[in-house]
Amino acid sequence: MKNYIFSFCIFLSLVWTSCTVSKSVVSQGADLAKYKYVAVIDNGTYRMPPELVQYQIQLYDAVEQSGLTMIGQYRIDDLTQGEQSSLLLATFGVAIKQEETVITVNFIDFNTGRPLASCQGAYTTLGISPGSDIKGALKRVGEQISKTFNK
């Protein structure tokens, strides 16, 4: 009987986990292939509690899955005007709820300020393991970034 209940709980958690939606949206007519660089802006790394920096590292790793060359936000002015026209700015958003954790990475054209792509990763363990929710959402947003930029 215990094995049956345990198996049923595992099955339910798999069903609920699969109900989360990870997706990407790309602006109509956007040519992501023309971009070579990405800079993460206003990341708050130095204001962040030390125990959360591990997630910041994983967010940067997810952005690197775009295949774009990472540029520090304070080095943008070192790029030529031509290189700046190939630059995307990336911003992060994190929403943690009991139902799910959602991580969003938005990519914005440096010259125009226009958002071009938004990649979202979502994951849930239904509040059982918030740490696993964050890790799962990070993995899924990385997958969405990879799919979006490596077509």
mmCIF file of C-alpha atoms in Angstrom:
data_model
loop_
_atom_site.group_PDB
_atom_site.id
_atom_site.type_symbol
_atom_site.label_atom_id
_atom_site.label_comp_id
_atom_site.label_asym_id
_atom_site.label_seq_id
_atom_site.Cartn_x
_atom_site.Cartn_y
_atom_site.Cartn_z
ATOM 1 C CA MET A 1 0.000 0.000 0.000
ATOM 2 C CA LYS A 2 2.830 2.394 0.864
ATOM 3 C CA ASN A 3 4.474 1.722 -2.497
ATOM 4 C CA TYR A 4 1.195 2.495 -4.250
ATOM 5 C CA ILE A 5 0.794 5.819 -2.427
ATOM 6 C CA PHE A 6 4.424 6.740 -3.065
ATOM 7 C CA SER A 7 4.103 5.879 -6.769
ATOM 8 C CA PHE A 8 0.892 7.880 -7.022
ATOM 9 C CA CYS A 9 2.550 10.914 -5.393
ATOM 10 C CA ILE A 10 5.477 10.687 -7.809
ATOM 11 C CA PHE A 11 3.061 10.452 -10.729
ATOM 12 C CA LEU A 12 1.096 13.496 -9.537
ATOM 13 C CA SER A 13 4.243 15.558 -9.070
ATOM 14 C CA LEU A 14 5.377 14.674 -12.596
ATOM 15 C CA VAL A 15 2.011 15.717 -13.989
ATOM 16 C CA TRP A 16 2.039 19.022 -12.090
ATOM 17 C CA THR A 17 5.638 19.714 -13.064
ATOM 18 C CA SER A 18 4.801 19.175 -16.701
ATOM 19 C CA CYS A 19 2.014 21.758 -16.430
ATOM 20 C CA THR A 20 4.461 24.651 -16.099
ATOM 21 C CA VAL A 21 5.027 26.637 -19.262
ATOM 22 C CA SER A 22 8.460 27.583 -20.544
ATOM 23 C CA LYS A 23 8.406 29.669 -23.687
ATOM 24 C CA SER A 24 10.128 32.255 -25.822
ATOM 25 C CA VAL A 25 8.696 35.202 -27.702
ATOM 26 C CA VAL A 26 10.634 36.893 -30.504
ATOM 27 C CA SER A 27 9.619 40.244 -31.963
ATOM 28 C CA GLN A 28 8.141 39.957 -35.426
ATOM 29 C CA GLY A 29 10.803 40.642 -38.047
ATOM 30 C CA ALA A 30 13.691 40.568 -35.544
ATOM 31 C CA ASP A 31 16.934 39.196 -36.998
ATOM 32 C CA LEU A 32 18.673 37.705 -33.973
ATOM 33 C CA ALA A 33 21.482 36.383 -36.182
ATOM 34 C CA LYS A 34 22.909 39.902 -36.577
ATOM 35 C CA TYR A 35 23.757 40.144 -32.878
ATOM 36 C CA LYS A 36 27.193 39.111 -31.626
ATOM 37 C CA TYR A 37 27.352 40.553 -28.104
ATOM 38 C CA VAL A 38 25.234 40.593 -24.968
ATOM 39 C CA ALA A 39 25.607 42.654 -21.796
ATOM 40 C CA VAL A 40 23.655 41.957 -18.632
ATOM 41 C CA ILE A 41 22.471 45.272 -17.211
ATOM 42 C CA ASP A 42 21.503 46.373 -13.713
ATOM 43 C CA ASN A 43 22.181 42.930 -12.347
ATOM 44 C CA GLY A 44 22.533 43.880 -8.673
ATOM 45 C CA THR A 45 25.392 41.411 -8.136
ATOM 46 C CA TYR A 46 27.138 43.552 -5.559
ATOM 47 C CA ARG A 47 23.942 44.255 -3.594
ATOM 48 C CA MET A 48 22.844 40.639 -3.641
ATOM 49 C CA PRO A 49 23.078 38.502 -0.483
ATOM 50 C CA PRO A 50 26.061 36.133 -0.833
ATOM 51 C CA GLU A 51 23.906 33.005 -0.592
ATOM 52 C CA LEU A 52 22.044 34.038 -3.762
ATOM 53 C CA VAL A 53 25.121 34.647 -5.935
ATOM 54 C CA GLN A 54 25.096 30.967 -6.973
ATOM 55 C CA TYR A 55 21.835 31.642 -8.810
ATOM 56 C CA GLN A 56 23.285 34.777 -10.397
ATOM 57 C CA ILE A 57 26.121 32.642 -11.777
ATOM 58 C CA GLN A 58 23.601 30.192 -13.226
ATOM 59 C CA LEU A 59 21.655 33.062 -14.822
ATOM 60 C CA TYR A 60 24.831 34.237 -16.544
ATOM 61 C CA ASP A 61 25.475 30.657 -17.674
ATOM 62 C CA ALA A 62 21.960 30.576 -19.138
ATOM 63 C CA VAL A 63 22.581 33.821 -21.055
ATOM 64 C CA GLU A 64 25.823 32.366 -22.435
ATOM 65 C CA GLN A 65 23.752 29.596 -24.043
ATOM 66 C CA SER A 66 22.727 32.243 -26.580
ATOM 67 C CA GLY A 67 26.147 31.818 -28.198
ATOM 68 C CA LEU A 68 26.686 35.582 -27.954
ATOM 69 C CA THR A 69 29.921 37.012 -26.544
ATOM 70 C CA MET A 70 29.355 38.298 -23.016
ATOM 71 C CA ILE A 71 30.422 41.922 -22.452
ATOM 72 C CA GLY A 72 30.539 43.577 -19.030
ATOM 73 C CA GLN A 73 28.074 46.446 -18.788
ATOM 74 C CA TYR A 74 30.911 48.824 -17.893
ATOM 75 C CA ARG A 75 32.775 47.871 -21.093
ATOM 76 C CA ILE A 76 29.999 48.808 -23.513
ATOM 77 C CA ASP A 77 31.646 52.171 -24.230
ATOM 78 C CA ASP A 78 34.811 50.305 -25.287
ATOM 79 C CA LEU A 79 32.923 48.755 -28.218
ATOM 80 C CA THR A 80 33.024 50.460 -31.599
ATOM 81 C CA GLN A 81 29.796 51.899 -32.978
ATOM 82 C CA GLY A 82 29.571 48.916 -35.343
ATOM 83 C CA GLU A 83 29.982 46.479 -32.455
ATOM 84 C CA GLN A 84 27.360 48.354 -30.442
ATOM 85 C CA SER A 85 24.900 47.825 -33.292
ATOM 86 C CA SER A 86 25.451 44.076 -32.731
ATOM 87 C CA LEU A 87 24.829 44.347 -28.977
ATOM 88 C CA LEU A 88 21.857 43.099 -27.001
ATOM 89 C CA LEU A 89 21.184 44.059 -23.408
ATOM 90 C CA ALA A 90 19.829 41.333 -21.137
ATOM 91 C CA THR A 91 17.665 41.853 -18.077
ATOM 92 C CA PHE A 92 16.424 39.255 -15.602
ATOM 93 C CA GLY A 93 13.122 38.754 -13.877
ATOM 94 C CA VAL A 94 12.370 36.175 -11.190
ATOM 95 C CA ALA A 95 8.909 35.380 -9.826
ATOM 96 C CA ILE A 96 8.733 32.848 -7.014
ATOM 97 C CA LYS A 97 5.307 31.592 -5.986
ATOM 98 C CA GLN A 98 4.229 28.448 -4.208
ATOM 99 C CA GLU A 99 2.735 27.151 -7.461
ATOM 100 C CA GLU A 100 5.884 27.670 -9.546
ATOM 101 C CA THR A 101 9.084 29.611 -10.070
ATOM 102 C CA VAL A 102 9.407 31.592 -13.297
ATOM 103 C CA ILE A 103 12.656 33.112 -14.553
ATOM 104 C CA THR A 104 12.562 35.479 -17.504
ATOM 105 C CA VAL A 105 15.491 36.823 -19.515
ATOM 106 C CA ASN A 106 14.665 39.711 -21.841
ATOM 107 C CA PHE A 107 16.933 40.758 -24.710
ATOM 108 C CA ILE A 108 16.850 44.407 -25.801
ATOM 109 C CA ASP A 109 18.514 46.085 -28.802
ATOM 110 C CA PHE A 110 21.217 48.428 -27.456
ATOM 111 C CA ASN A 111 20.739 51.174 -30.051
ATOM 112 C CA THR A 112 16.950 51.292 -30.203
ATOM 113 C CA GLY A 113 15.962 50.100 -26.725
ATOM 114 C CA ARG A 114 13.437 47.793 -28.358
ATOM 115 C CA PRO A 115 12.789 44.423 -26.691
ATOM 116 C CA LEU A 116 13.489 41.714 -29.268
ATOM 117 C CA ALA A 117 13.236 38.438 -27.386
ATOM 118 C CA SER A 118 11.905 37.200 -24.080
ATOM 119 C CA CYS A 119 12.778 33.727 -22.824
ATOM 120 C CA GLN A 120 10.928 32.220 -19.886
ATOM 121 C CA GLY A 121 11.687 29.122 -17.863
ATOM 122 C CA ALA A 122 9.170 27.774 -15.355
ATOM 123 C CA TYR A 123 9.346 24.884 -12.917
ATOM 124 C CA THR A 124 7.432 23.628 -9.906
ATOM 125 C CA THR A 125 7.607 21.059 -7.165
ATOM 126 C CA LEU A 126 4.404 22.556 -5.713
ATOM 127 C CA GLY A 127 6.298 24.222 -2.891
ATOM 128 C CA ILE A 128 7.974 21.023 -1.743
ATOM 129 C CA SER A 129 11.476 22.160 -2.709
ATOM 130 C CA PRO A 130 11.944 25.868 -3.548
ATOM 131 C CA GLY A 131 15.636 25.270 -4.300
ATOM 132 C CA SER A 132 14.704 22.658 -6.885
ATOM 133 C CA ASP A 133 12.139 25.037 -8.367
ATOM 134 C CA ILE A 134 14.819 27.683 -8.930
ATOM 135 C CA LYS A 135 17.280 25.177 -10.396
ATOM 136 C CA GLY A 136 14.608 23.742 -12.688
ATOM 137 C CA ALA A 137 13.516 27.194 -13.870
ATOM 138 C CA LEU A 138 17.161 28.157 -14.523
ATOM 139 C CA LYS A 139 17.670 25.018 -16.588
ATOM 140 C CA ARG A 140 14.517 25.632 -18.593
ATOM 141 C CA VAL A 141 15.251 29.307 -19.289
ATOM 142 C CA GLY A 142 18.699 28.226 -20.521
ATOM 143 C CA GLU A 143 17.036 25.737 -22.866
ATOM 144 C CA GLN A 144 14.702 28.443 -24.177
ATOM 145 C CA ILE A 145 17.617 30.830 -24.768
ATOM 146 C CA SER A 146 19.527 28.121 -26.609
ATOM 147 C CA LYS A 147 16.517 27.309 -28.818
ATOM 148 C CA THR A 148 15.853 30.983 -29.541
ATOM 149 C CA PHE A 149 19.381 31.976 -30.531
ATOM 150 C CA ASN A 150 20.710 28.766 -32.054
ATOM 151 C CA LYS A 151 18.147 28.175 -34.791
#
